Every structure is written in structure tokens, then in C-alpha cells.
Coordinates of C-alpha atoms and ligand atoms in Angstrom, one line a residue:
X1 CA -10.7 5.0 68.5
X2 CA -13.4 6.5 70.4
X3 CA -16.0 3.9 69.2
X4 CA -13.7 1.0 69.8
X5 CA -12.3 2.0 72.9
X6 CA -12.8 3.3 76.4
X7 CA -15.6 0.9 77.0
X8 CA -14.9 0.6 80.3
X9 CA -18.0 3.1 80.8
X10 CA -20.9 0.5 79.7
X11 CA -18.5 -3.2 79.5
X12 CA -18.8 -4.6 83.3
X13 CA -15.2 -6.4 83.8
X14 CA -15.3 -10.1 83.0
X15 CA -12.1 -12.0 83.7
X16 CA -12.2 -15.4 81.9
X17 CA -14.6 -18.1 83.6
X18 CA -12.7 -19.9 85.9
X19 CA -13.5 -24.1 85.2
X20 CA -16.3 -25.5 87.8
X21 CA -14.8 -26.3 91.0
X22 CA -15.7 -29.7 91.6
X23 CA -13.9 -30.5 88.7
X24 CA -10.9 -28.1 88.7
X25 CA -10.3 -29.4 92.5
X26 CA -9.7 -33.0 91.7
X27 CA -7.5 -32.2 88.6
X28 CA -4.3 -29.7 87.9
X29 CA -5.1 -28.8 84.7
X30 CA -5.3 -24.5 84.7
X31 CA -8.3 -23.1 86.6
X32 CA -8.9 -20.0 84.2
X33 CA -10.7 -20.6 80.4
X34 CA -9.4 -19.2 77.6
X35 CA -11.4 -16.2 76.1
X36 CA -12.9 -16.2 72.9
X37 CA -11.7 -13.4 70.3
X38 CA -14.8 -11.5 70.6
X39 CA -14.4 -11.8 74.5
X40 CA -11.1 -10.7 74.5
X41 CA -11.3 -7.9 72.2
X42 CA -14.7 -6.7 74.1
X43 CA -12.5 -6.6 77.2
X44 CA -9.1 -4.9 75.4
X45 CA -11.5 -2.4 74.1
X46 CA -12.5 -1.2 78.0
X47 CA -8.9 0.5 78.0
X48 CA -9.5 4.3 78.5
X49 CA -5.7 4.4 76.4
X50 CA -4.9 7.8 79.3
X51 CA -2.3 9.9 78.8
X52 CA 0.0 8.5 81.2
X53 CA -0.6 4.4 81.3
X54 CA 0.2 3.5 84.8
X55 CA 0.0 -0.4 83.8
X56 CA 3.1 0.5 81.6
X57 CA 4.7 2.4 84.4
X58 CA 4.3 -0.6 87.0
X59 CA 5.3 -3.4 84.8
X60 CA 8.4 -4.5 85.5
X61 CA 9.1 -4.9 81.5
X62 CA 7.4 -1.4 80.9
X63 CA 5.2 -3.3 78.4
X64 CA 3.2 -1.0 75.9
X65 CA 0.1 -2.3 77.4
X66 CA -2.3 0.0 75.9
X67 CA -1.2 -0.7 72.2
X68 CA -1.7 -4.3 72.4
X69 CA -5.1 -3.8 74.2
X70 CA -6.1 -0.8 71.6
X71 CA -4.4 -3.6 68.8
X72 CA -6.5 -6.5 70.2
X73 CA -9.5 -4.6 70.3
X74 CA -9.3 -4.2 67.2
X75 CA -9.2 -7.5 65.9
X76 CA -5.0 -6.9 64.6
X77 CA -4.1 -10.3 67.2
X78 CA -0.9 -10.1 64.8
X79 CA 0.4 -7.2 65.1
X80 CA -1.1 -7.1 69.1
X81 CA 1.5 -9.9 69.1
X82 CA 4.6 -8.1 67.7
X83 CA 3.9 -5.7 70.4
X84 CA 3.6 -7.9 73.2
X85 CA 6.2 -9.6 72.2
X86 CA 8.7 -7.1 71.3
X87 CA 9.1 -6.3 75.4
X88 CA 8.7 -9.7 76.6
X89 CA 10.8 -13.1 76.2
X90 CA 7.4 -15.1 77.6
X91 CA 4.1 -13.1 77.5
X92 CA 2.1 -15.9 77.5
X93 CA 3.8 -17.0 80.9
X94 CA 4.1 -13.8 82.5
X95 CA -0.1 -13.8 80.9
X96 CA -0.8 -16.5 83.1
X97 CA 1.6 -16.0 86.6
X98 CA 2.2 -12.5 86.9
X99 CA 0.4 -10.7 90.2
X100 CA -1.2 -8.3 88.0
X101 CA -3.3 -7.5 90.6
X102 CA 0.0 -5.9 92.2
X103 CA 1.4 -5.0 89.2
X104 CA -0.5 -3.7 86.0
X105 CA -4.3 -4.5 86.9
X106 CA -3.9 -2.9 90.0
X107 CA -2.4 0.2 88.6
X108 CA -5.0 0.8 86.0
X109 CA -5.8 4.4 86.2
X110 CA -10.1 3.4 85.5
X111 CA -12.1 4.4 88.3
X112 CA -12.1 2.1 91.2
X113 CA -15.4 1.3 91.0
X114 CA -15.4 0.1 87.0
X115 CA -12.8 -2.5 88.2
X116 CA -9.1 -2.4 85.8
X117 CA -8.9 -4.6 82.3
X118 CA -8.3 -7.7 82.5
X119 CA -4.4 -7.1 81.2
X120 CA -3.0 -10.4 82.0
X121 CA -6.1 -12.2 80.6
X122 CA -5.8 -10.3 77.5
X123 CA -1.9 -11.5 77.0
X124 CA -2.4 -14.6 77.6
X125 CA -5.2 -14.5 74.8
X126 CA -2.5 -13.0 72.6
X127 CA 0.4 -15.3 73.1
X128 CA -1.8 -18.7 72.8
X129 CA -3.1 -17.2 69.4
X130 CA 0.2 -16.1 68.2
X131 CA 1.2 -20.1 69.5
X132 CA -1.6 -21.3 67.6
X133 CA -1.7 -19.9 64.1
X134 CA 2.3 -20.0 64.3
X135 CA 2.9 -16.6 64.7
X136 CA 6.0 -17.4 67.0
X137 CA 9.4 -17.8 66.0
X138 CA 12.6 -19.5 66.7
X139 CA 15.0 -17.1 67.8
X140 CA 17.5 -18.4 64.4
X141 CA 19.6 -15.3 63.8
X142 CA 20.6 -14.3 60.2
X143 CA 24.1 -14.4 60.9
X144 CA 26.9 -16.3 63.1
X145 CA 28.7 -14.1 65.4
X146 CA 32.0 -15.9 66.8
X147 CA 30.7 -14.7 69.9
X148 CA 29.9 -17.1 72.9
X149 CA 28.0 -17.1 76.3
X150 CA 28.1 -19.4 78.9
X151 CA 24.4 -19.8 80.7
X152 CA 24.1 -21.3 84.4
X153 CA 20.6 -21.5 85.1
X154 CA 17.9 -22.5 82.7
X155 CA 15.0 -20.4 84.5
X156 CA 13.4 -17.7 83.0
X157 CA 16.4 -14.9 83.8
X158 CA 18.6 -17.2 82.0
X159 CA 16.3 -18.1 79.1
X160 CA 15.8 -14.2 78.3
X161 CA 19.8 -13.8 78.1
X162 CA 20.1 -16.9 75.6
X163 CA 17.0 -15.6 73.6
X164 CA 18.2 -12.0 73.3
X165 CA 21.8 -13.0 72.0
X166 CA 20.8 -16.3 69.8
X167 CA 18.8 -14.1 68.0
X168 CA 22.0 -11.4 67.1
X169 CA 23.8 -14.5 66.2
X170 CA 25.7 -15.5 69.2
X171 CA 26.5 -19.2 70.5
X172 CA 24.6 -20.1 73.5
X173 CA 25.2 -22.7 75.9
X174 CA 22.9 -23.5 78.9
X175 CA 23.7 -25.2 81.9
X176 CA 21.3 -26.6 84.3
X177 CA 21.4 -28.9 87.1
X178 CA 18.2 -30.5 85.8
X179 CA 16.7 -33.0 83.5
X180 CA 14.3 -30.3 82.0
X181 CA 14.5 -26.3 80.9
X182 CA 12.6 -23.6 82.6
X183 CA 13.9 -23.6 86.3
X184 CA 10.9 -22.9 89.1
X185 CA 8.4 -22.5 86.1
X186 CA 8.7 -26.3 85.4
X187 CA 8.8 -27.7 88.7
X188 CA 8.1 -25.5 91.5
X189 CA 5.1 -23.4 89.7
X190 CA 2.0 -26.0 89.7
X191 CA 0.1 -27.1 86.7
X192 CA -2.9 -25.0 87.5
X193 CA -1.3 -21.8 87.6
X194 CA 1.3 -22.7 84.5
X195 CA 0.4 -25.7 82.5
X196 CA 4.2 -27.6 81.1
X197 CA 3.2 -28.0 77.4
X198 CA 3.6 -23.7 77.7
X199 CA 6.8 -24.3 79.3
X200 CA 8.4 -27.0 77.2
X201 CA 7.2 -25.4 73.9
X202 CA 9.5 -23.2 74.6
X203 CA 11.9 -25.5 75.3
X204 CA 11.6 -26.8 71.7
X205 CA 11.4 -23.4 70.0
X206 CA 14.7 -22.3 71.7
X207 CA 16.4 -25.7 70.5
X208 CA 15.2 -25.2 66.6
X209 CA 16.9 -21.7 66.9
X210 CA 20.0 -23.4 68.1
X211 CA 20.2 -22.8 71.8
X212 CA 22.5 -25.6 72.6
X213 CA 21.1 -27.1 76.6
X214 CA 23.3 -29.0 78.8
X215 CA 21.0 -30.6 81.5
X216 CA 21.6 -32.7 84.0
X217 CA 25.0 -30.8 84.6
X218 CA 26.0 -29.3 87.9
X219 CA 27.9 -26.3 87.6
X220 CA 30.7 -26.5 90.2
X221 CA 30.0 -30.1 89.8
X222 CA 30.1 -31.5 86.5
X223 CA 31.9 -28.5 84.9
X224 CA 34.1 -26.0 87.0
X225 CA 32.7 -22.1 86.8
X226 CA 36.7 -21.2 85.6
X227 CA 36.2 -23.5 82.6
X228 CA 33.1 -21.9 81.7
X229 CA 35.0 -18.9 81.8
X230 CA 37.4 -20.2 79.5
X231 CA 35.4 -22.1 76.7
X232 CA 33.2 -18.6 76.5
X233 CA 33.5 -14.7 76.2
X234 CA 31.2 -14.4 78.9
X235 CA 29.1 -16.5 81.6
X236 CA 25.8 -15.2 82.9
X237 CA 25.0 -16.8 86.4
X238 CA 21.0 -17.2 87.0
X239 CA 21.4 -20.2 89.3
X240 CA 17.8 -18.7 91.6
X241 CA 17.6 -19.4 95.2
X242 CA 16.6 -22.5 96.6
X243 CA 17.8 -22.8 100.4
X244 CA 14.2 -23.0 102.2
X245 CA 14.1 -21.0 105.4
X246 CA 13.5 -22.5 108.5
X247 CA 11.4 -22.2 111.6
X248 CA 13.4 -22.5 115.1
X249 CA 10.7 -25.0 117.0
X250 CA 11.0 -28.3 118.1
X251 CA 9.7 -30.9 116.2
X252 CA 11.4 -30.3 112.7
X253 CA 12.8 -33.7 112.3
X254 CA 10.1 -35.9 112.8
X255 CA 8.7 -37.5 109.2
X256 CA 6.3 -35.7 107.5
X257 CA 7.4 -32.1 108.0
X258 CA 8.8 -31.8 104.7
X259 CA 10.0 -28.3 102.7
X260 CA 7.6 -26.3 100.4
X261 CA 9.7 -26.9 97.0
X262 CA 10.4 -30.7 98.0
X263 CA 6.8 -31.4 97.8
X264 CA 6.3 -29.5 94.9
X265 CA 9.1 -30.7 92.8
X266 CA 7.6 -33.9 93.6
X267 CA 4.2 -33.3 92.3
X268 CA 5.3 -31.4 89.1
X269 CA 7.3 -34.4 88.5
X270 CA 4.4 -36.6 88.9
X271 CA 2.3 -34.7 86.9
X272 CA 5.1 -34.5 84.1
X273 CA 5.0 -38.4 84.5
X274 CA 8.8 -39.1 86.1
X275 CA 8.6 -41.8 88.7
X276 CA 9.3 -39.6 92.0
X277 CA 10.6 -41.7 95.0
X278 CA 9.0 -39.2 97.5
X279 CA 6.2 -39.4 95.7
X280 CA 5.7 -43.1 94.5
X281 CA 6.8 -44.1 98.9
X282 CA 3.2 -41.7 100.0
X283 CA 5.9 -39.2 101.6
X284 CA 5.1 -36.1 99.5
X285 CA 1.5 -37.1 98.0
X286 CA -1.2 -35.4 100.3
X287 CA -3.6 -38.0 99.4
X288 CA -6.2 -39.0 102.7
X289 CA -4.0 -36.8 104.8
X290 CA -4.8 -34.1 107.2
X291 CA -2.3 -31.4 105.8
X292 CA -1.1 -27.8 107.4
X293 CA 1.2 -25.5 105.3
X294 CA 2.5 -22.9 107.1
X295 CA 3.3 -19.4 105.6
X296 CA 1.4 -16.9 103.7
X297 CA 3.3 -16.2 100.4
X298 CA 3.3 -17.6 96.5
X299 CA 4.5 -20.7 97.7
X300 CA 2.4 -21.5 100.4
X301 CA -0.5 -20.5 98.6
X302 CA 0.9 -23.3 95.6
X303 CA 1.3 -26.1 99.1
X304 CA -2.3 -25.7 99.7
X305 CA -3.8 -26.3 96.7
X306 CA -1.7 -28.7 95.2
X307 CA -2.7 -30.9 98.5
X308 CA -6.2 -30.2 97.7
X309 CA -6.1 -31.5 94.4
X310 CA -3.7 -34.6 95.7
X311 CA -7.2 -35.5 97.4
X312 CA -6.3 -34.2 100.9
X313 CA -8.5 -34.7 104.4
X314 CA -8.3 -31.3 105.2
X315 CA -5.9 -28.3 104.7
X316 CA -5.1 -25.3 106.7
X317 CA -2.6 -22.5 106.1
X318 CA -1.3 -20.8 109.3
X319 CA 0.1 -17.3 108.4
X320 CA 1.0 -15.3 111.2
X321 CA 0.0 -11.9 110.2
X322 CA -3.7 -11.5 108.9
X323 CA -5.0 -11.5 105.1
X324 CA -4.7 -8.0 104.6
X325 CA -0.9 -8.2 104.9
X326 CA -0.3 -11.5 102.7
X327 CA 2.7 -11.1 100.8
X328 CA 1.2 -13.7 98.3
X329 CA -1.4 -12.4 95.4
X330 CA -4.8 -12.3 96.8
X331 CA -5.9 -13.5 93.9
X332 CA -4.9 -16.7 94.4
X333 CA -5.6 -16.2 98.3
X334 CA -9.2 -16.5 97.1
X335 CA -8.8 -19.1 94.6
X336 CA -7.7 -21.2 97.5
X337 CA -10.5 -20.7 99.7
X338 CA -12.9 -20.8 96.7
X339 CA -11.5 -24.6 96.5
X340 CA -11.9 -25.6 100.3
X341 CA -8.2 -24.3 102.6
X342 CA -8.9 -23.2 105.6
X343 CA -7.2 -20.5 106.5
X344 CA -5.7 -19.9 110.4
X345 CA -5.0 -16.4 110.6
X346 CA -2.6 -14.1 113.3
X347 CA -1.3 -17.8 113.8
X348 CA 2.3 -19.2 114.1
X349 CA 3.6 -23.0 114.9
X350 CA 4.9 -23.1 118.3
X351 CA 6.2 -27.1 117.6
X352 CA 5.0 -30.0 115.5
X353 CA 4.2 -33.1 118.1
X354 CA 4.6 -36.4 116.7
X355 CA 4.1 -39.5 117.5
X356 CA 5.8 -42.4 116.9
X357 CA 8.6 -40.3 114.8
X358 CA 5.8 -39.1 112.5
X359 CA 4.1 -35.7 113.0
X360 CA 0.8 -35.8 114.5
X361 CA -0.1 -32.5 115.0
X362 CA 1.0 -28.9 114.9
X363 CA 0.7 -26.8 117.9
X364 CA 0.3 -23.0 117.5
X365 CA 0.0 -20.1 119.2
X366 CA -2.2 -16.8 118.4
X367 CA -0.5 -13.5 117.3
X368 CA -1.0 -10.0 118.4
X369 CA -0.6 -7.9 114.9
X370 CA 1.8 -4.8 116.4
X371 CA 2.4 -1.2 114.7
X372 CA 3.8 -1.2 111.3
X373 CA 7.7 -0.6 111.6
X374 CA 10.5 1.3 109.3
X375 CA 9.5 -0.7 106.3
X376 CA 5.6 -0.4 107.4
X377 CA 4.7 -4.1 108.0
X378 CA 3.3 -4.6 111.3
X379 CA 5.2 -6.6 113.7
X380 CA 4.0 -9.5 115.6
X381 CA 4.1 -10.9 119.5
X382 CA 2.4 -13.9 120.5
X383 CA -0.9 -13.7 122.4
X384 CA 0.0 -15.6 126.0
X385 CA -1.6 -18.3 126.6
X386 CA -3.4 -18.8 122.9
X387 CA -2.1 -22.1 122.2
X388 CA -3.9 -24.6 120.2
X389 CA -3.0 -27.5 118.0
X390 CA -4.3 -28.8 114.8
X391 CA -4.1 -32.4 113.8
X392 CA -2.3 -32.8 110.9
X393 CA 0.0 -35.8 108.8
X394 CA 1.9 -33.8 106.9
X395 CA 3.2 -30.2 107.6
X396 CA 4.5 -27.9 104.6
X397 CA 7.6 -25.1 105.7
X398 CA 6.8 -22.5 103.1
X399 CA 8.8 -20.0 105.1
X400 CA 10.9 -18.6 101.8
X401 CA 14.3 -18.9 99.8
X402 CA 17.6 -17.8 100.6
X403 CA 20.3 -19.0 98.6
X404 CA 22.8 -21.3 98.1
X405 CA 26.7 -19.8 98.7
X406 CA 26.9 -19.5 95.0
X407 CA 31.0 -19.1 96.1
X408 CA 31.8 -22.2 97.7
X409 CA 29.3 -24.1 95.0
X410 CA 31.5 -22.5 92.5
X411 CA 34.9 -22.8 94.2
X412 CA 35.3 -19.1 93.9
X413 CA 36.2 -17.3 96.5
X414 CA 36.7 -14.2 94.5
X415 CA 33.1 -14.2 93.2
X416 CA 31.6 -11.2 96.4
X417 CA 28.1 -11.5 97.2
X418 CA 25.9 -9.2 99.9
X419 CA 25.1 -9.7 103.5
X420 CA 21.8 -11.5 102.1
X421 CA 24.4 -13.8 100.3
X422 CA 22.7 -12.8 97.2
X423 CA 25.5 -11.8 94.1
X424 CA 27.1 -8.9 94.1
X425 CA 26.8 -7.1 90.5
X426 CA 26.9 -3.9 89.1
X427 CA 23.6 -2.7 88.8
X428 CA 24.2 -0.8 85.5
X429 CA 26.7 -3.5 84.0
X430 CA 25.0 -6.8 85.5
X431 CA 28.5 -7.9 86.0
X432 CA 30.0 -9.5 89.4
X433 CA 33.0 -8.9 91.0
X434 CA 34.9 -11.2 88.1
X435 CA 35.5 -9.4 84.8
X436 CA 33.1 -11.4 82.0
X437 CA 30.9 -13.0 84.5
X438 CA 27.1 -11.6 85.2
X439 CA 24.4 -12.1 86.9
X440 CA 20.6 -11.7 87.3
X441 CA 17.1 -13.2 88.3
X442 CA 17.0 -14.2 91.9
X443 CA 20.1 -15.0 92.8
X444 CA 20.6 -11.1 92.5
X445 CA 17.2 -9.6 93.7
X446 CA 16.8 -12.7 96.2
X447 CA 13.6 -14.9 95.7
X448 CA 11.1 -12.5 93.5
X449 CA 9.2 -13.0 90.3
X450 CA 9.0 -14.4 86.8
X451 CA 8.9 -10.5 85.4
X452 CA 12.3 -9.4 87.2
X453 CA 13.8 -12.4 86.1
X454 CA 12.9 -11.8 82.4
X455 CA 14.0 -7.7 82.8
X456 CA 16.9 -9.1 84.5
X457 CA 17.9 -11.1 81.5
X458 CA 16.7 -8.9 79.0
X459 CA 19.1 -5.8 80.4
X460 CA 21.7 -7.8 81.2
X461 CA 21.9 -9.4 77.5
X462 CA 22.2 -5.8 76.4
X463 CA 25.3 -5.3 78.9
X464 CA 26.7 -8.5 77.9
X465 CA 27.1 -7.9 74.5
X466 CA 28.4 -3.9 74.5
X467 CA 31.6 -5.9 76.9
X468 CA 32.1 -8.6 74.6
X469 CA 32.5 -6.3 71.7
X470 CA 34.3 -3.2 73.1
X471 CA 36.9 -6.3 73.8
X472 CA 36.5 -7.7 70.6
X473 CA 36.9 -4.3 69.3
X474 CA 40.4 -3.4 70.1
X475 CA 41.4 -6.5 69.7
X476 CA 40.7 -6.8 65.8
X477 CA 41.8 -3.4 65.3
X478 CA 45.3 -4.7 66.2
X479 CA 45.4 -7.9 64.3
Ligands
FAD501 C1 6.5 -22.4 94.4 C2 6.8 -21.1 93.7 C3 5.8 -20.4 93.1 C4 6.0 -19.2 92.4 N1 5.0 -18.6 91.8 C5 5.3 -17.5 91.1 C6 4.2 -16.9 90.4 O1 3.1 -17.3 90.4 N2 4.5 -15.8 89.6 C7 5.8 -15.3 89.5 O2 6.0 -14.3 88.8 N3 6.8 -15.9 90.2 C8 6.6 -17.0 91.0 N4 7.6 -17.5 91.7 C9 8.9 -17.0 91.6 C10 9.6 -17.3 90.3 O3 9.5 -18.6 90.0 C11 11.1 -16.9 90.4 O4 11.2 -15.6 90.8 C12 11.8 -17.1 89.0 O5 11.7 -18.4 88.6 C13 13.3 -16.8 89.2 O6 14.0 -17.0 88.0 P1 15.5 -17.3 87.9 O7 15.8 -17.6 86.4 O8 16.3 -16.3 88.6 O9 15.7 -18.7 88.7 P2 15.0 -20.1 88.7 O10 13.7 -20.1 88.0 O11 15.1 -20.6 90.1 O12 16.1 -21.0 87.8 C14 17.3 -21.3 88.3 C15 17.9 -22.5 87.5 O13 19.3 -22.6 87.9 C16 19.6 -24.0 88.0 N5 20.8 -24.2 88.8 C17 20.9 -23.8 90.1 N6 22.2 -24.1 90.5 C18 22.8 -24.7 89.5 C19 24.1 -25.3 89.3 N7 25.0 -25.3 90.2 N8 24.4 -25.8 88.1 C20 23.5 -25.8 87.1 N9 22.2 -25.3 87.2 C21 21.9 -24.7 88.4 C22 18.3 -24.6 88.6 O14 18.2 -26.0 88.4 C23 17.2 -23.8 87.9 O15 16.8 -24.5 86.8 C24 7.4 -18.7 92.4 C25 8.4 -19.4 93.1 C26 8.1 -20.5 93.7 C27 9.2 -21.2 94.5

């Protein structure tokens, strides 16, 4: 191992090359390259494989990160594969969208001034090869179980539960309100961080193992959640959050102030090739326009360069705390200056001024970062007498989620959810406050990431099935 490994000591750090920028800002195709195999296993083999791997620890999956590195490193993609895979429903997604930076990468143990591996890079490698030389599977169980589950939600939380129990044999049924599987990885997570064809592959793999999708179906709607209840042995809800926060400042009705995950929807769609009303009418499309997205998180981060690409005049992002305290990845902080956003720092909308019923301008106001409170964020005042307006034509809200009341959408009272009006489970169970139905992704945890959502499911697949068959149990020991 010694020869092959712990080359961090002599290998600078090379993440793949990212595509030129002139041409990765007038397209949305993804912005990194795919390693070669000697690249990749160059890189795998700077792992110093310590005693206690901290990338493991801080993944949300506890992925066995230095096996598939040491695997990769040495040329075994296969089996690098089997291990990747064996702790993750989508490594090749969470390869490409994960904030390893936050997460892995930035708790690799190698001295700071070596830089981490390139972890997510590596994955990502992995999972495309696997893709390629058909190393990945339907998840088409050996046997039938008479079991059944009941799915509402076809993001990633509700993908890992109906991957996890297809493959022990049960019958799955998904449920989504839209036209196409994968939740906020289809159409609120752009192109150039998460390409579709990953996405719908997916799609098609879980079909040919006999994942059974009902799209276009409303779930409180369509179908009722106490028929769900009845047609299967249990119901997982993964139905995200989607409410967009608001700002309290005059202005907000004028046209083109429009929410973060409207205009993305829009452009995903566009990019997938749907005709988009929004879209096709100029209201969504940046194009020509002078465009301000306000917030500093994942989302607003997505705004700014998606408006870039759209062939935007200009774009600024007004975050009222300073970059140091971004909640978004600073990796893609940088990507988005790298392609041309401005950013307006310690800055917060006081109104958006239109004219003629159509914004015209945003007018903000300086902030004053305070002392860090309970939670230790800083706090922030406004700065008298800092005002100052930027033209703009369209202005993005990318202010958060909260979500939906899951109770009234479901016409069930019974069904309790927190003060946050996120569900209310059992952590150790998964299940809500009605016996059979569970729960998990962001409509639990509130809005959070791709990787919870998968451990979410993953966990809660496990919970599922120990319930349905201490029930079934009994039951047959009766008969
Ligand atoms: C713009 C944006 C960018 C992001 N970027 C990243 C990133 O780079 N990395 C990362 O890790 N995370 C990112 N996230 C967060 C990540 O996408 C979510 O945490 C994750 O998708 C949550 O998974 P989920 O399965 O809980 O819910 P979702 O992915 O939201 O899926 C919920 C599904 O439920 C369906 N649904 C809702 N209500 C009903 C109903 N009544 N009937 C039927 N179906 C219903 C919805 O249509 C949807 O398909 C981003 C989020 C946003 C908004």
C-alpha cells in the first residue's frame, strides 16, 4: 500500500479541469471534466488511509471513503464501485452536488497546506464508469414479497426508500405531483451542477427493476393520503419543502420580482425541452436583462448563474452578511464570480421601485455585521443612511423554503408536525404521528441536502420494513 498510497506528500491536488469559461458561460452543460483513469487513480492514491478517516465520519452516509479511494488507486474501478455503492442509492449525484468542501474534503485529516483529495471528483469518476461499462444494476429482487409501500415524493429521500425495498422484493409505488422523477434534482438543481441524462438514467433503471411511478398525481389531490393508506402496508411521505420565504418590503408585487424555484423550474424545463409559458412570454428568461438575486445560499448561488448563462446584462447577488458567513458552498461562490456575478456584500433590499408596474430597480441599504449570537452567526443592523439602488429588470427572492402544511394538503388533521411545520416523526422509527405512515428528506429536516435525503431514506427503508413484518408476523402465526 505504501507505494500506491499516501501520495499526497509529492501529488499537488488537481481537481478535474473545469471547461473554458467563455464557453461554459453561454452554455449549461456541467462546468467540471471528467478525469481520466490515470488521473483519477493518481489523485485516489493521495489518501494517507489514517487511522480514523474523518471524511467517513462527516459524511452524512458514513461512506467507506478510503476503501474506494485505496480501490481506485489501484486500478479495481469494479470493486471501487461495489463499495461506493453499497452506502449510497446515487454516488454519482451526491459525486457531483454534494458541498464536499463542508463535508468530506473539508474534513480530510491531510495537512492543510497539501490541500484534501479530491473525494467527490473521485466518485463521480467511479459512478460514470460503473454507468458506462454497465456495472449498475436494476434494483430487480430475486423474490416477490406480498409486501407494499406507498411513496409520496419522487426526490431523492423517496427514491432511496423505493430502491432499498424493490430490491428485497417489495411492491413499490411512487407518487409525484410531477411529469418527471427526481424531485429538486430535476428541476430546481441546474444543468451545470447536475446534468438530467444522470437523473433520468435513473429514472429508467428504477422502472426496469419494477418501481411502478405515478406522475402527474397530486397526493391530497388526485388520490387521498387515507387511500394510500389503504391500498398499502405502509406510506413514506418525502413531499420536500417548497413554500419560498419572503422579504417584508414594498414593492413585491410589481412584475418581474419573481421566486428563486419559479425561475428555475422554468429553465430546467427549457433545458429539458418542455414549452414553459413563463419562459416562452420573456418573464423568467434573463436574457438582455439587468438581473439582481437576492440571498446568499445554494439557491441563490443556482439564480445567478443560470441568468448568466440565459445571456444576462449584468448580475448581482445582494447577501446581507459578508462571504465569510455564506451559507451556500464557497465553491460555487467562486464559480460564480469566476463567470462574471457581482457580488453586493453586508447588503439587504430595502424595496424594489418599479415603474410602470414592472421593477426597475432595487433599492438597498448597507449592513453593520453584529456579534455572533447563541447559535454563533453574527447578527445584522442596517447602516443609517447607506441606501443605494441598483438598476435591475428582474429580481430573484432566494430567501429559502419552508413548507407546505403537509396536513391540510393531506386533509389530515391527525398527521402533527413541529413549530417549523416540518413532520413530526420518530427519530429512531421514521414514523409520524399515524401508525404505518413515515417520513423523511426535507420535509422532516426542513430544506437541507441531497445526502440527508438519501440517509433519510436509506434508514427509514430499514424501519419500514422491521414494522411491516413484526405485523405480518403475528398475523400469519395465527392463520
Ligand atoms: C435550487 C436548489 C439547489 C440545490 N442545490 C443542492 C446542491 O447543490 N446539493 C445538495 O446536496 N442539495 C441541494 N439542494 C437541496 C436538495 O435538492 C434537497 O435537499 C433534496 O432534493 C431534498 O430531497 P427530498 O426527497 O426530501 O425532496 P424533493 O427533492 O423536494 O422532492 C419532493 C418531491 O415530492 C413531490 N411532491 C410534493 N408534494 C406532493 C404531493 N402533494 N403529491 C405528489 N407529489 C408531491 C415533489 O413534486 C417532488 O418531486 C438544492 C435545493 C434547491 C432548491
Amino acid at each position: 500500500m505504501a507505494d500506491r498510497m499516501l501520495q499526497f506528500v509529492r501529488l499537488p491536488q488537481a481537481q478535474p479541469e473545469k471547461r473554458d469559461l467563455a464557453e461554459r458561460r453561454t452554455d449549461f452543460g456541467e462546468i467540471y471534466r471528467e478525469y481520466t483513469q490515470a488521473a483519477a487513480a493518481a489523485q485516489a492514491s493521495r489518501c494517507s488511509q489514517c487511522g480514523v478517516p474523518f471524511c467517513s465520519v462527516h459524511c452524512p452516509l458514513q461512506n467507506n471513503i478510503p476503501d474506494w479511494l485505496k480501490l481506485t488507486a489501484e486500478g479495481r474501478l469494479e470493486e471501487a464501485y461495489e463499495v461506493s455503492s453499497a452506502t449510497n442509492t446515487f454516488p454519482e449525484i451526491c459525486g457531483r452536488i454534494c458541498p464536499q468542501d463542508r463535508l468530506c474534503e473539508g474534513n480530510c485529516v491531510i495537512e492543510k497546506g497539501f490541500e484534501s483529495v479530491t473525494i467527490g471528483a473521485v466518485e463521480r469518476y467511479i459512478t460514470d464508469t460503473a454507468w458506462e461499462r454497465g456495472w449498475v444494476s436494476p434494483p430487480t429482487p430475486r423474490v416477490e414479497l406480498p409486501h407494499s409501500i406507498g411513496i409520496i415524493g419522487a426526490g431523492p429521500a423517496g427514491l432511496a426508500v423505493a430502491e432499498r425495498l424493490r430490491r428485497r422484493g417489495w411492491g413499490v409505488h411512487v407518487y409525484d405531483r410531477h411529469d418527471r422523477v427526481g424531485g429538486l434534482m430535476i428541476y430546481g438543481i441546474p444543468n451545470f451542477k447536475l446534468e438530467k441524462a444522470v437523473v433520468l438514467r435513473r429514472w429508467r433503471q428504477f422502472e426496469a427493476g419494477g418501481i411502478r411511478f405515478h406522475l402527474d398525481c397530486v397526493v391530497g389531490r388526485d388520490v387521498t393520503l387515507a387511500e394510500l393508506r389503504a391500498r398499502h402496508d405502509a406510506v413514506f411521505i418525502a413531499t420536500g419543502v417548497y413554500r419560498p420565504r419572503d422579504i417584508d418590503c414594498p414593492g413585491l408585487g410589481l412584475d418581474g420580482v419573481v421566486p428563486a424555484l419559479d425561475y428555475l423550474t422554468a429553465s430546467n424545463r427549457n433545458n429539458l425541452g418542455d414549452a414553459v409559458a413563463g419562459f416562452d412570454s420573456g418573464a423568467l428568461d434573463a436574457r438582455g436583462k439587468r438581473v439582481v438575486v437576492v440571498g446568499g445560499g445554494d439557491t441563490a448561488m443556482d439564480c445567478v448563474r443560470t441568468a448568466v448563462r440565459q445571456g444576462a446584462a449584468a448580475v448581482t447577488c445582494l447577501y446581507r452578511r459578508d462571504r465569510a458567513n455564506m451559507p451556500g458552498s464557497m465553491r460555487e461562490v467562486k464559480n460564480a464570480e469566476e463567470e462574471g456575478v457581482r457580488f453586493e456584500w453586508q447588503a439587504a433590499p430595502e424595496a424594489f421601485v418599479g415603474k410602470d408596474g414592472h421593477v426597475a430597480a432595487v433599492r438597498a441599504t448597507r449592513m453593520h455585521l453584529g456579534l455572533p449570537d447563541a447559535t454563533g452567526r453574527q447578527g445584522v443592523a442596517p447602516v443609517p443612511g447607506s441606501g443605494f439602488e441598483l438598476p435591475c429588470d428582474l429580481a430573484i427572492k432566494a430567501l429559502g423554503f419552508d413548507p407546505e402544511d403537509v396536513p391540510a394538503m393531506f386533509d389530515e388533521p391527525a398527521l402533527a408536525v413541529t413549530r417549523w411545520g416540518t413532520l413530526k416523526i420518530n427519530h429512531r422509527t421514521f414514523m409520524t404521528s399515524l401508525p404505518g405512515v413515515f417520513a423523511g428528506g426535507d420535509i422532516v429536516r426542513g430544506a437541507s441536502l441531497v445526502v440527508w435525503a438519501i440517509r433519510d431514506g436509506r434508514d427509514a427503508a430499514e424501519q419500514i420494513e422491521t414494522w411491516v413484518r413484526a405485523r405480518a408476523e403475528p398475523a400469519r402465526a395465527a392463520a
